[in-house]
Coordinates of C-alpha atoms in Angstrom, one line a residue:
X1 CA 7.6 -15.0 7.1
X2 CA 10.1 -14.4 4.3
X3 CA 13.3 -16.1 5.3
X4 CA 15.9 -17.1 2.8
X5 CA 17.8 -20.3 3.3
X6 CA 15.2 -23.0 3.9
X7 CA 17.4 -25.9 5.0
X8 CA 18.2 -27.4 8.4
X9 CA 21.6 -26.7 9.9
X10 CA 23.7 -28.9 12.0
X11 CA 23.6 -26.4 14.8
X12 CA 20.9 -26.5 17.5
X13 CA 19.3 -23.6 19.2
X14 CA 20.5 -25.1 22.4
X15 CA 24.1 -24.7 21.2
X16 CA 23.4 -21.1 20.4
X17 CA 22.1 -20.5 24.0
X18 CA 25.1 -22.2 25.5
X19 CA 27.5 -19.9 23.5
X20 CA 26.1 -16.9 25.4
X21 CA 27.3 -18.2 28.8
X22 CA 30.0 -16.0 30.1
X23 CA 29.1 -13.1 27.7
X24 CA 28.4 -10.1 29.9
X25 CA 27.3 -7.7 27.3
X26 CA 23.6 -6.6 27.4
X27 CA 21.5 -9.4 26.0
X28 CA 17.9 -8.6 26.8
X29 CA 16.0 -5.5 27.8
X30 CA 12.3 -5.1 28.7
X31 CA 11.0 -2.0 30.3
X32 CA 13.3 -1.5 33.3
X33 CA 14.8 -4.9 33.2
X34 CA 18.3 -5.3 31.8
X35 CA 19.9 -8.8 31.6
X36 CA 23.3 -9.7 30.2
X37 CA 23.7 -12.6 27.7
X38 CA 25.1 -14.6 30.6
X39 CA 22.1 -13.9 32.8
X40 CA 19.8 -14.9 30.0
X41 CA 21.6 -18.2 29.5
X42 CA 21.6 -18.7 33.3
X43 CA 17.9 -18.0 33.5
X44 CA 17.2 -20.3 30.7
X45 CA 19.1 -23.1 32.4
X46 CA 17.2 -22.6 35.6
X47 CA 13.9 -22.9 33.7
X48 CA 15.1 -25.8 31.7
X49 CA 16.0 -27.7 34.9
X50 CA 12.5 -26.8 36.4
X51 CA 10.8 -28.0 33.2
X52 CA 12.6 -31.4 33.2
X53 CA 11.2 -31.9 36.7
X54 CA 7.7 -30.7 35.9
X55 CA 7.0 -32.6 32.7
X56 CA 5.5 -36.0 33.4
X57 CA 7.6 -39.0 32.2
X58 CA 6.3 -40.5 29.0
X59 CA 4.3 -37.4 28.0
X60 CA 5.1 -35.3 25.0
X61 CA 7.7 -32.6 26.1
X62 CA 5.5 -29.7 25.1
X63 CA 4.8 -26.5 27.0
X64 CA 2.5 -23.6 26.1
X65 CA 3.4 -20.0 26.4
X66 CA 0.5 -17.6 26.9
X67 CA 2.4 -14.3 27.5
X68 CA 2.8 -10.9 26.0
X69 CA 6.3 -10.0 24.9
X70 CA 7.9 -10.1 28.4
X71 CA 11.4 -11.3 29.3
X72 CA 9.9 -14.6 30.3
X73 CA 9.0 -15.5 26.7
X74 CA 12.6 -15.7 25.3
X75 CA 13.8 -17.2 28.5
X76 CA 11.4 -20.1 28.1
X77 CA 12.1 -20.5 24.4
X78 CA 15.8 -20.9 25.3
X79 CA 14.9 -23.2 28.2
X80 CA 12.9 -25.5 25.9
X81 CA 15.8 -25.7 23.5
X82 CA 18.2 -26.7 26.3
X83 CA 15.7 -29.4 27.7
X84 CA 14.8 -30.8 24.3
X85 CA 11.2 -29.6 24.7
X86 CA 8.9 -27.8 22.2
X87 CA 7.0 -24.5 22.7
X88 CA 3.5 -23.9 21.5
X89 CA 2.9 -20.1 21.3
X90 CA -0.7 -19.5 22.5
X91 CA -2.5 -16.6 21.0
X92 CA -4.2 -14.4 23.6
X93 CA -6.8 -13.2 21.1
X94 CA -8.4 -16.7 21.0
X95 CA -11.3 -17.3 23.3
X96 CA -13.2 -20.1 25.1
X97 CA -13.2 -23.6 23.7
X98 CA -11.0 -22.6 20.8
X99 CA -8.3 -21.4 23.2
X100 CA -8.6 -24.6 25.2
X101 CA -8.3 -26.6 22.0
X102 CA -5.0 -24.9 21.1
X103 CA -3.5 -25.9 24.4
X104 CA -4.8 -29.5 24.6
X105 CA -4.3 -30.3 20.9
X106 CA -0.6 -29.5 21.2
X107 CA -0.5 -31.7 24.4
X108 CA 1.0 -29.0 26.6
X109 CA 1.5 -30.3 30.1
X110 CA 2.9 -27.0 31.3
X111 CA 1.4 -23.6 30.5
X112 CA 3.4 -20.5 31.3
X113 CA 1.2 -17.4 31.6
X114 CA 0.9 -14.1 33.6
X115 CA -1.8 -12.6 35.8
X116 CA -3.2 -10.4 33.0
X117 CA -4.1 -13.5 31.0
X118 CA -5.6 -15.6 33.8
X119 CA -9.2 -14.5 33.1
X120 CA -8.8 -16.2 29.6
X121 CA -8.4 -19.5 31.4
X122 CA -11.5 -19.2 33.6
X123 CA -13.8 -22.1 33.1
X124 CA -11.6 -23.9 30.5
X125 CA -11.2 -27.7 30.7
X126 CA -7.4 -28.2 30.7
X127 CA -6.9 -31.7 32.2
X128 CA -3.4 -32.5 33.3
X129 CA -2.0 -29.0 32.5
X130 CA 0.2 -27.3 35.1
X131 CA -0.2 -23.5 35.0
X132 CA 2.8 -21.4 36.0
X133 CA 2.1 -17.7 36.6
X134 CA 5.3 -15.7 36.0
X135 CA 4.4 -12.7 38.1
X136 CA 3.6 -14.6 41.2
X137 CA 5.4 -15.5 44.4
X138 CA 4.7 -19.2 43.8
X139 CA 6.6 -19.0 40.5
X140 CA 9.6 -17.3 42.2
X141 CA 9.6 -20.1 44.8
X142 CA 9.5 -22.8 42.1
X143 CA 12.6 -21.4 40.3
X144 CA 14.7 -20.6 43.4
X145 CA 16.1 -24.2 43.9
X146 CA 17.4 -24.1 40.3
X147 CA 19.3 -20.9 40.5
X148 CA 23.0 -21.4 39.5
X149 CA 22.2 -24.0 36.8
X150 CA 24.5 -23.9 33.8
X151 CA 23.2 -24.3 30.3
X152 CA 25.8 -26.9 29.3
X153 CA 24.9 -29.1 32.4
X154 CA 21.2 -29.4 31.6
X155 CA 20.3 -33.0 31.0
X156 CA 17.8 -33.4 28.1
X157 CA 14.5 -35.1 28.9
X158 CA 14.8 -38.9 29.0
X159 CA 14.7 -40.3 25.5
X160 CA 14.8 -36.8 24.0
X161 CA 18.4 -36.0 23.1
X162 CA 18.9 -32.5 21.7
X163 CA 19.6 -32.8 18.0
X164 CA 19.0 -30.5 15.0
X165 CA 15.9 -32.6 14.3
X166 CA 14.4 -32.0 17.7
X167 CA 11.0 -30.2 17.8
X168 CA 11.3 -26.7 19.2
X169 CA 8.2 -24.8 17.9
X170 CA 4.6 -25.7 17.4
X171 CA 3.2 -22.5 15.8
X172 CA -0.4 -22.2 14.7
X173 CA -1.5 -21.5 11.2
X174 CA -5.1 -21.5 10.1
X175 CA -6.3 -23.5 7.1
X176 CA -9.5 -23.3 5.0
X177 CA -11.5 -25.5 7.3
X178 CA -11.6 -26.5 11.0
X179 CA -9.2 -25.4 13.7
X180 CA -5.8 -23.9 13.3
X181 CA -3.0 -26.4 12.5
X182 CA 0.2 -26.5 14.6
X183 CA 3.2 -26.4 12.2
X184 CA 6.4 -28.0 13.4
X185 CA 9.8 -26.2 13.4
X186 CA 12.9 -28.1 14.6
X187 CA 16.0 -26.7 16.4
X188 CA 18.0 -27.1 13.2
X189 CA 15.6 -25.3 11.0
X190 CA 15.2 -22.4 13.4
X191 CA 19.0 -22.1 13.8
X192 CA 19.4 -22.2 10.0
X193 CA 16.8 -19.5 9.5
X194 CA 18.5 -17.2 12.0
X195 CA 21.9 -17.8 10.4
X196 CA 20.5 -17.2 6.9
X197 CA 19.1 -13.8 7.9
X198 CA 22.4 -12.9 9.7
X199 CA 24.3 -13.6 6.5
X200 CA 21.8 -12.0 4.1
X201 CA 21.5 -8.7 6.0
X202 CA 25.0 -8.6 7.6
X203 CA 23.5 -8.5 11.1
X204 CA 26.1 -8.1 13.8
X205 CA 26.7 -8.9 17.4
X206 CA 26.6 -5.2 18.3
X207 CA 23.1 -4.8 16.9
X208 CA 19.9 -4.5 18.9
X209 CA 16.9 -6.4 17.7
X210 CA 13.6 -4.7 18.6
X211 CA 10.8 -7.2 19.0
X212 CA 7.4 -5.5 18.9
X213 CA 5.6 -8.2 17.0
X214 CA 4.0 -10.9 19.2
X215 CA 6.3 -13.8 20.0
X216 CA 3.5 -16.3 19.7
X217 CA 3.8 -15.7 15.9
X218 CA 6.6 -17.1 13.7
X219 CA 7.4 -13.6 12.5
X220 CA 9.0 -12.5 15.8
X221 CA 10.6 -15.8 16.7
X222 CA 12.0 -16.9 13.3
X223 CA 12.9 -13.6 11.8
X224 CA 13.9 -11.5 14.9
X225 CA 14.7 -13.6 17.9
X226 CA 16.6 -16.4 16.1
X227 CA 18.9 -14.1 14.1
X228 CA 19.7 -12.1 17.3
X229 CA 20.6 -15.4 19.1
X230 CA 22.7 -16.6 16.2
X231 CA 24.6 -13.3 15.9
X232 CA 24.9 -12.7 19.6
X233 CA 23.0 -9.4 19.3
X234 CA 20.9 -7.9 22.0
X235 CA 17.1 -8.2 22.1
X236 CA 14.7 -5.4 23.2
X237 CA 11.1 -6.2 23.9
X238 CA 7.8 -4.3 23.6
X239 CA 5.0 -6.0 25.5
X240 CA 2.6 -5.1 22.6
X241 CA 3.1 -3.1 19.5
X242 CA 2.6 0.6 20.0
X243 CA 3.0 3.0 17.1
X244 CA 3.2 6.0 19.4
X245 CA 6.0 4.4 21.5
X246 CA 7.9 2.9 18.6
X247 CA 10.5 5.7 18.0
X248 CA 11.0 6.4 21.7
X249 CA 11.7 2.6 22.2
X250 CA 14.1 2.6 19.3
X251 CA 16.0 5.5 20.7
X252 CA 16.0 4.2 24.3
X253 CA 17.2 0.8 23.3
X254 CA 19.5 1.8 20.4
X255 CA 17.6 -0.6 18.2
X256 CA 19.0 -1.3 14.7
X257 CA 16.7 -4.0 13.3
X258 CA 13.1 -5.0 13.7
X259 CA 10.4 -7.1 12.0
X260 CA 7.0 -5.9 11.0
X261 CA 3.7 -6.7 9.3
X262 CA 2.0 -4.3 6.9
X263 CA -0.6 -3.0 9.3
X264 CA 2.1 -2.0 11.8
X265 CA 3.8 0.1 9.1
X266 CA 0.5 1.8 8.3
X267 CA 0.0 2.7 12.0
X268 CA 3.6 4.1 12.2
X269 CA 3.0 6.2 9.1
X270 CA -0.2 7.5 10.6
X271 CA 1.6 9.1 13.6
X272 CA 2.2 12.8 13.4
X273 CA 5.4 13.8 11.6
X274 CA 8.2 15.3 13.7
X275 CA 11.4 17.1 12.8
X276 CA 13.4 14.4 14.6
X277 CA 11.8 11.4 12.8
X278 CA 15.2 10.4 11.5
X279 CA 17.0 10.9 14.8
X280 CA 17.5 7.2 15.8
X281 CA 19.7 4.2 15.2
X282 CA 17.3 2.0 13.3
X283 CA 18.7 0.8 9.9
X284 CA 16.5 -2.1 8.7
X285 CA 13.1 -3.6 9.0
X286 CA 12.2 -7.0 7.6
X287 CA 8.7 -8.1 7.1
X288 CA 5.7 -8.7 4.9
X289 CA 2.6 -7.1 3.4
X290 CA 3.7 -3.5 3.8
X291 CA 3.5 -2.9 0.1
X292 CA 5.8 -0.8 -2.1
X293 CA 4.0 2.5 -1.4
X294 CA 4.3 2.3 2.3
X295 CA 7.8 0.9 2.3
X296 CA 8.9 3.9 0.3
X297 CA 7.1 6.3 2.5
X298 CA 8.6 4.7 5.6
X299 CA 12.1 5.0 4.3
X300 CA 11.6 8.6 3.1
X301 CA 10.3 9.7 6.5
X302 CA 12.3 7.6 8.9
X303 CA 15.5 6.9 6.9
X304 CA 15.3 3.2 7.6
X305 CA 14.9 0.6 4.8
X306 CA 12.1 -1.9 4.8
X307 CA 12.8 -5.2 3.0
X308 CA 9.7 -7.2 2.0
X309 CA 10.0 -11.0 2.2
X310 CA 7.8 -14.0 1.8
X311 CA 8.0 -17.5 3.2
X312 CA 5.0 -19.8 3.9
X313 CA 4.3 -20.2 7.5
X314 CA 5.2 -23.8 7.4
X315 CA 8.6 -23.2 5.8
X316 CA 7.8 -24.9 2.5
X317 CA 8.5 -22.0 0.1
X318 CA 10.6 -18.9 0.3
X319 CA 11.2 -16.0 -2.0
X320 CA 14.5 -14.0 -2.0
X321 CA 14.5 -10.3 -2.6
X322 CA 17.4 -9.0 -4.8
X323 CA 18.5 -5.5 -5.6
X324 CA 16.8 -5.6 -9.0
X325 CA 13.4 -6.6 -7.7
X326 CA 10.8 -4.5 -9.4
X327 CA 8.4 -2.3 -7.5
X328 CA 5.5 -4.4 -6.1
X329 CA 7.3 -7.7 -6.5
X330 CA 8.5 -9.8 -3.6
X331 CA 11.5 -11.3 -5.4
X332 CA 12.6 -14.5 -7.0
X333 CA 12.6 -18.0 -5.7
X334 CA 15.4 -18.6 -3.2
X335 CA 18.4 -20.4 -4.8
X336 CA 17.5 -23.8 -3.2
X337 CA 13.8 -23.6 -4.3
X338 CA 11.9 -24.7 -7.4
X339 CA 8.9 -22.4 -7.2
X340 CA 6.1 -22.3 -9.8
X341 CA 2.8 -20.6 -10.1
X342 CA 0.2 -23.2 -11.2
X343 CA -3.5 -23.5 -11.8
X344 CA -4.6 -25.5 -8.7
X345 CA -7.3 -27.3 -10.6
X346 CA -5.0 -28.6 -13.4
X347 CA -1.5 -28.3 -12.0
X348 CA -0.4 -26.6 -15.2
X349 CA 1.9 -23.6 -14.9
X350 CA 0.2 -20.3 -15.4
X351 CA 1.3 -17.9 -18.1
X352 CA 3.6 -15.0 -17.4
X353 CA 2.0 -11.8 -16.2
X354 CA 1.5 -8.9 -18.6
X355 CA 1.2 -5.3 -17.4
X356 CA -0.1 -2.1 -18.9
X357 CA 2.1 1.0 -19.1
X358 CA 0.7 2.0 -15.7
X359 CA 1.6 -1.3 -14.2
X360 CA -1.9 -2.8 -14.1
X361 CA -2.0 -6.6 -14.4
X362 CA -3.7 -7.3 -17.8
X363 CA -4.1 -11.1 -17.7
X364 CA -4.9 -11.9 -14.1
X365 CA -7.3 -14.7 -15.0
X366 CA -4.5 -16.6 -16.7
X367 CA -1.5 -15.5 -14.7
X368 CA -2.7 -15.8 -11.1
X369 CA -2.3 -19.2 -9.6
X370 CA -1.1 -21.0 -6.4
X371 CA 2.5 -20.9 -5.5
X372 CA 4.0 -24.4 -5.3
X373 CA 7.5 -25.7 -4.5
X374 CA 8.3 -28.6 -6.9
X375 CA 11.7 -29.2 -5.3
X376 CA 12.9 -30.4 -1.9
X377 CA 10.6 -28.9 0.7
X378 CA 11.8 -28.1 4.3
X379 CA 8.2 -28.4 5.5
X380 CA 8.4 -30.4 8.7
X381 CA 4.7 -31.3 9.1
X382 CA 1.8 -30.5 11.3
X383 CA 1.3 -31.8 14.8
X384 CA -1.2 -34.7 14.8
X385 CA -2.8 -33.7 11.5
X386 CA -1.8 -36.2 8.8
X387 CA -4.7 -35.2 6.4
X388 CA -3.6 -31.6 6.4
X389 CA 0.0 -32.7 5.7
X390 CA -1.1 -34.8 2.8
X391 CA -3.1 -31.9 1.4
X392 CA -0.1 -29.6 1.7
X393 CA 2.2 -32.1 -0.1
X394 CA -0.2 -33.5 -2.7
X395 CA 1.4 -34.9 -5.8
X396 CA 4.9 -34.6 -4.4
X397 CA 4.8 -30.8 -4.4
X398 CA 4.4 -28.3 -1.6
X399 CA 1.3 -26.3 -2.1
X400 CA 1.6 -22.9 -0.3
X401 CA -2.1 -22.0 -0.3
X402 CA -1.1 -18.5 -1.5
X403 CA -1.9 -16.9 -4.8
X404 CA 0.9 -15.3 -6.9
X405 CA 1.7 -14.2 -10.4
X406 CA 5.1 -14.2 -12.1
X407 CA 6.5 -11.9 -14.7
X408 CA 8.6 -12.8 -17.7
X409 CA 11.8 -12.2 -15.7
X410 CA 10.8 -14.6 -13.0
X411 CA 9.8 -12.1 -10.3
X412 CA 6.9 -13.1 -8.1
X413 CA 4.0 -10.9 -7.0
X414 CA 1.7 -11.8 -4.1
X415 CA -2.0 -11.9 -5.1
X416 CA -3.9 -13.1 -2.1
X417 CA -5.0 -16.4 -0.4
X418 CA -6.6 -19.5 -1.8
X419 CA -9.8 -21.0 -0.5
X420 CA -11.5 -19.2 2.4
X421 CA -8.5 -18.3 4.5
X422 CA -8.2 -14.7 5.8
X423 CA -5.1 -12.9 7.0
X424 CA -6.0 -9.9 9.1
X425 CA -3.3 -7.8 10.7
X426 CA -0.9 -10.7 10.0
X427 CA -3.1 -13.3 11.7
X428 CA -4.5 -16.2 9.8
X429 CA -8.1 -16.8 10.5
X430 CA -10.4 -19.7 9.4
X431 CA -13.7 -18.6 8.0
X432 CA -15.5 -21.6 9.2
X433 CA -14.8 -20.7 12.8
X434 CA -16.2 -17.2 12.4
X435 CA -19.2 -18.6 10.6
X436 CA -20.0 -20.9 13.4
X437 CA -20.1 -17.9 15.8
X438 CA -22.1 -15.6 13.5
X439 CA -24.6 -18.4 12.9
X440 CA -25.7 -18.0 16.5
X441 CA -27.4 -14.7 15.7
X442 CA -31.1 -15.2 16.0
X443 CA -31.9 -13.2 12.8
X444 CA -29.4 -15.2 10.6
X445 CA -30.7 -17.9 8.3
X446 CA -27.4 -18.4 6.4
X447 CA -23.9 -17.1 6.9
X448 CA -20.8 -17.0 4.7
X449 CA -17.5 -15.4 5.8
X450 CA -14.8 -14.6 3.3
X451 CA -11.8 -12.3 2.7
X452 CA -11.8 -9.0 0.8
X453 CA -8.4 -7.4 0.2
X454 CA -7.4 -4.7 2.7
X455 CA -6.6 -1.4 0.9
X456 CA -3.0 -1.6 2.4
X457 CA -2.1 -5.1 3.4
X458 CA -3.6 -8.5 4.0
X459 CA -7.3 -9.0 4.2
X460 CA -10.4 -7.7 5.9
X461 CA -13.3 -9.9 7.1
X462 CA -16.6 -9.7 5.1
X463 CA -19.7 -11.7 5.7
X464 CA -22.8 -12.3 3.8
X465 CA -26.0 -12.8 5.8
X466 CA -29.4 -14.1 4.6
X467 CA -32.1 -13.4 7.2
X468 CA -34.9 -15.4 8.6
X469 CA -38.4 -14.7 7.4
X470 CA -39.7 -11.4 8.8
X471 CA -36.3 -10.4 10.2
X472 CA -34.5 -7.2 9.3
X473 CA -30.8 -6.2 9.8
X474 CA -30.5 -4.1 12.9
X475 CA -26.9 -2.9 13.0
X476 CA -27.0 -2.1 16.8
X477 CA -28.4 -5.5 17.6
X478 CA -25.8 -7.2 15.4
X479 CA -22.9 -5.2 17.0
X480 CA -24.2 -6.0 20.5
X481 CA -24.4 -9.7 19.6
X482 CA -20.8 -9.7 18.4
X483 CA -19.7 -8.0 21.7
X484 CA -21.4 -10.7 23.7
X485 CA -19.6 -13.7 22.0
X486 CA -16.9 -14.9 24.4
X487 CA -15.1 -16.9 21.7
X488 CA -15.0 -14.2 19.0
X489 CA -11.4 -13.2 18.8
X490 CA -10.4 -9.5 18.4
X491 CA -9.6 -9.9 14.7
X492 CA -12.8 -11.8 13.8
X493 CA -15.7 -9.2 13.7
X494 CA -16.6 -8.5 10.1
X495 CA -15.6 -5.2 8.6
X496 CA -18.3 -5.5 5.9
X497 CA -21.7 -7.1 6.2
X498 CA -23.7 -7.9 3.0
X499 CA -27.4 -8.5 3.6
X500 CA -28.6 -10.8 0.9
X501 CA -32.1 -12.3 0.2
X502 CA -30.3 -15.6 -0.3
X503 CA -26.7 -16.8 -0.5
X504 CA -25.3 -17.8 -3.9
X505 CA -24.9 -21.5 -4.4
X506 CA -22.9 -23.8 -6.7
X507 CA -24.4 -26.6 -8.7
X508 CA -23.6 -28.9 -5.8
X509 CA -25.5 -26.7 -3.3
X510 CA -22.4 -25.3 -1.7
X511 CA -22.0 -21.6 -1.0
X512 CA -20.5 -20.0 -4.0
X513 CA -17.6 -18.3 -2.2
X514 CA -15.7 -17.4 -5.4
X515 CA -18.7 -15.2 -6.5
X516 CA -18.9 -13.6 -3.1
X517 CA -15.2 -12.8 -3.0
X518 CA -15.2 -11.5 -6.5
X519 CA -18.0 -9.0 -5.8
X520 CA -16.7 -8.0 -2.4
X521 CA -18.4 -4.9 -1.1
X522 CA -19.2 -3.8 -4.7
X523 CA -22.5 -5.7 -5.0
X524 CA -26.1 -5.0 -5.6
X525 CA -27.2 -6.0 -2.0
X526 CA -27.1 -3.5 0.9
X527 CA -23.7 -3.5 2.6
X528 CA -23.0 -2.2 6.1
X529 CA -19.5 -1.5 7.4
X530 CA -17.4 -0.3 10.3
X531 CA -15.0 2.4 9.1
X532 CA -11.7 2.8 10.8
X533 CA -11.8 1.8 14.5
X534 CA -15.6 2.3 14.8
X535 CA -17.4 -0.6 16.5
X536 CA -20.9 0.2 15.1
X537 CA -22.1 -0.4 11.6
X538 CA -23.5 2.0 9.1
X539 CA -24.5 1.8 5.5
X540 CA -21.7 1.8 2.9
X541 CA -22.5 4.7 0.7
X542 CA -21.4 5.5 -2.9
X543 CA -19.1 8.1 -1.4
X544 CA -17.6 5.5 1.0
X545 CA -17.0 3.1 -1.9
X546 CA -15.3 5.7 -4.0
X547 CA -13.0 6.6 -1.1
X548 CA -12.2 3.0 -0.6
X549 CA -11.4 2.5 -4.2
X550 CA -9.0 5.5 -4.2
X551 CA -7.2 3.9 -1.2
X552 CA -6.7 0.7 -3.2
X553 CA -5.4 2.6 -6.1
X554 CA -3.0 4.7 -3.9
X555 CA -1.5 1.4 -2.5
X556 CA -1.4 -0.3 -5.9
X557 CA -3.9 -3.0 -4.8
X558 CA -6.8 -2.2 -7.0
X559 CA -6.0 -5.2 -9.2
X560 CA -6.8 -7.5 -6.2
X561 CA -10.5 -6.4 -6.4
X562 CA -12.0 -9.0 -8.7
X563 CA -15.5 -8.6 -10.0

């Protein structure tokens, strides 16, 4: 998430929660529930007191939250801060053993969930994990003895004093191989991020922050909830993002600020236009991957400005947008950063980008490289993953894993992901996990999963399949197979399927992913795809390909298609 101001402040999130005690203005709204700031602080204190009694002595003070955006989510974030515990946001689109791994890897001894998500836990091995179901009578009974707790009276867990360096968030980010990594964010860094956004955007205590992005992601917590807490602004929650309900929510809550990802903006622009599209209080949206075209369309239609930002998920690099930022660029390095675009194989800085009169990148092969931070990095590490930390910080630099190019004026432009990571609807996916699932299909002899650019924002999932001798690609059978896989997350099914006689290999007999990504869906092999929201596959025709290419050109993303 793009947050300027990378450092760690001397303020803790616990202190920010304590400041709200005695503040009887509206602090939190969700559906029919309205809580004052004072009630939020009181509820957080009660949950913190319960948590300190539930967590086993000597165990890591970690709890998992498997919830939609209900009032319980920010209450437990605040409770963890008061108790000196850390929250692992658990993604409800994960399934089976991978979901269990997220919970056990982060050593959660308490898991807060709701009835709607209980089926996800059926059959999972979660030894030593206490499950709290927020919409149950048992949960209400557990909290009852702690009513009346005050946030400034909560004793931190033994041996865990609340300090700026105390862990508060363990949020998952996928890498190129293996399972997602849990990045660490301390109380000081989260408070600093909130304060930086308050200062940068002039956010005020009378504002209303609309949180429609999922709180298990850093986007919503770092860039929406934290600045609201820092400023003393009100928070309004939407259980799950809904384009059709967006404006009615904004009007009902009097929302002034929200965060987004590019796909959400696209969905909003796809809603029918109305004469009252500008009849609302919304003034600013902050997010990533909307693109210049859609940001301009959003402001023209709804009268609210969208500000694109960039910050690596782990906090190691941030880009600051300034008023003179050119169309299509993200901005320049934040004042406290020393960012460079380098060739990842040599470490040599790439040449400045050159553009045609129409704005097309002319020297992408020499200008595109990986974004690195050569200066002090606020990256705080991964939970129990020293090899991944070392890879991220190799050579004394922070390697973002993201591709960029830089113009002669120093403005940075996002160009995609390195290795085989995919970012679909703002979620980072690891190709290896999807490959392991697709390899179960009886007809498959070989599988490669990789990203192709989405015409609007982020990536789409593409796979190349080589088939067993005598097998043919049956689109209905393949779709039925995908539907039957319990651990295939909702973002994982391939949009495009390339059926190849054999997968391309490198000299070391590894799958040549670079070649596959470069060709994308414009290849000589048959390609099947799922247009729009369709669940079944059909052949990608020349007319389909032409329409897709026009969509890339409309959104200024044609340069990302490498062949």
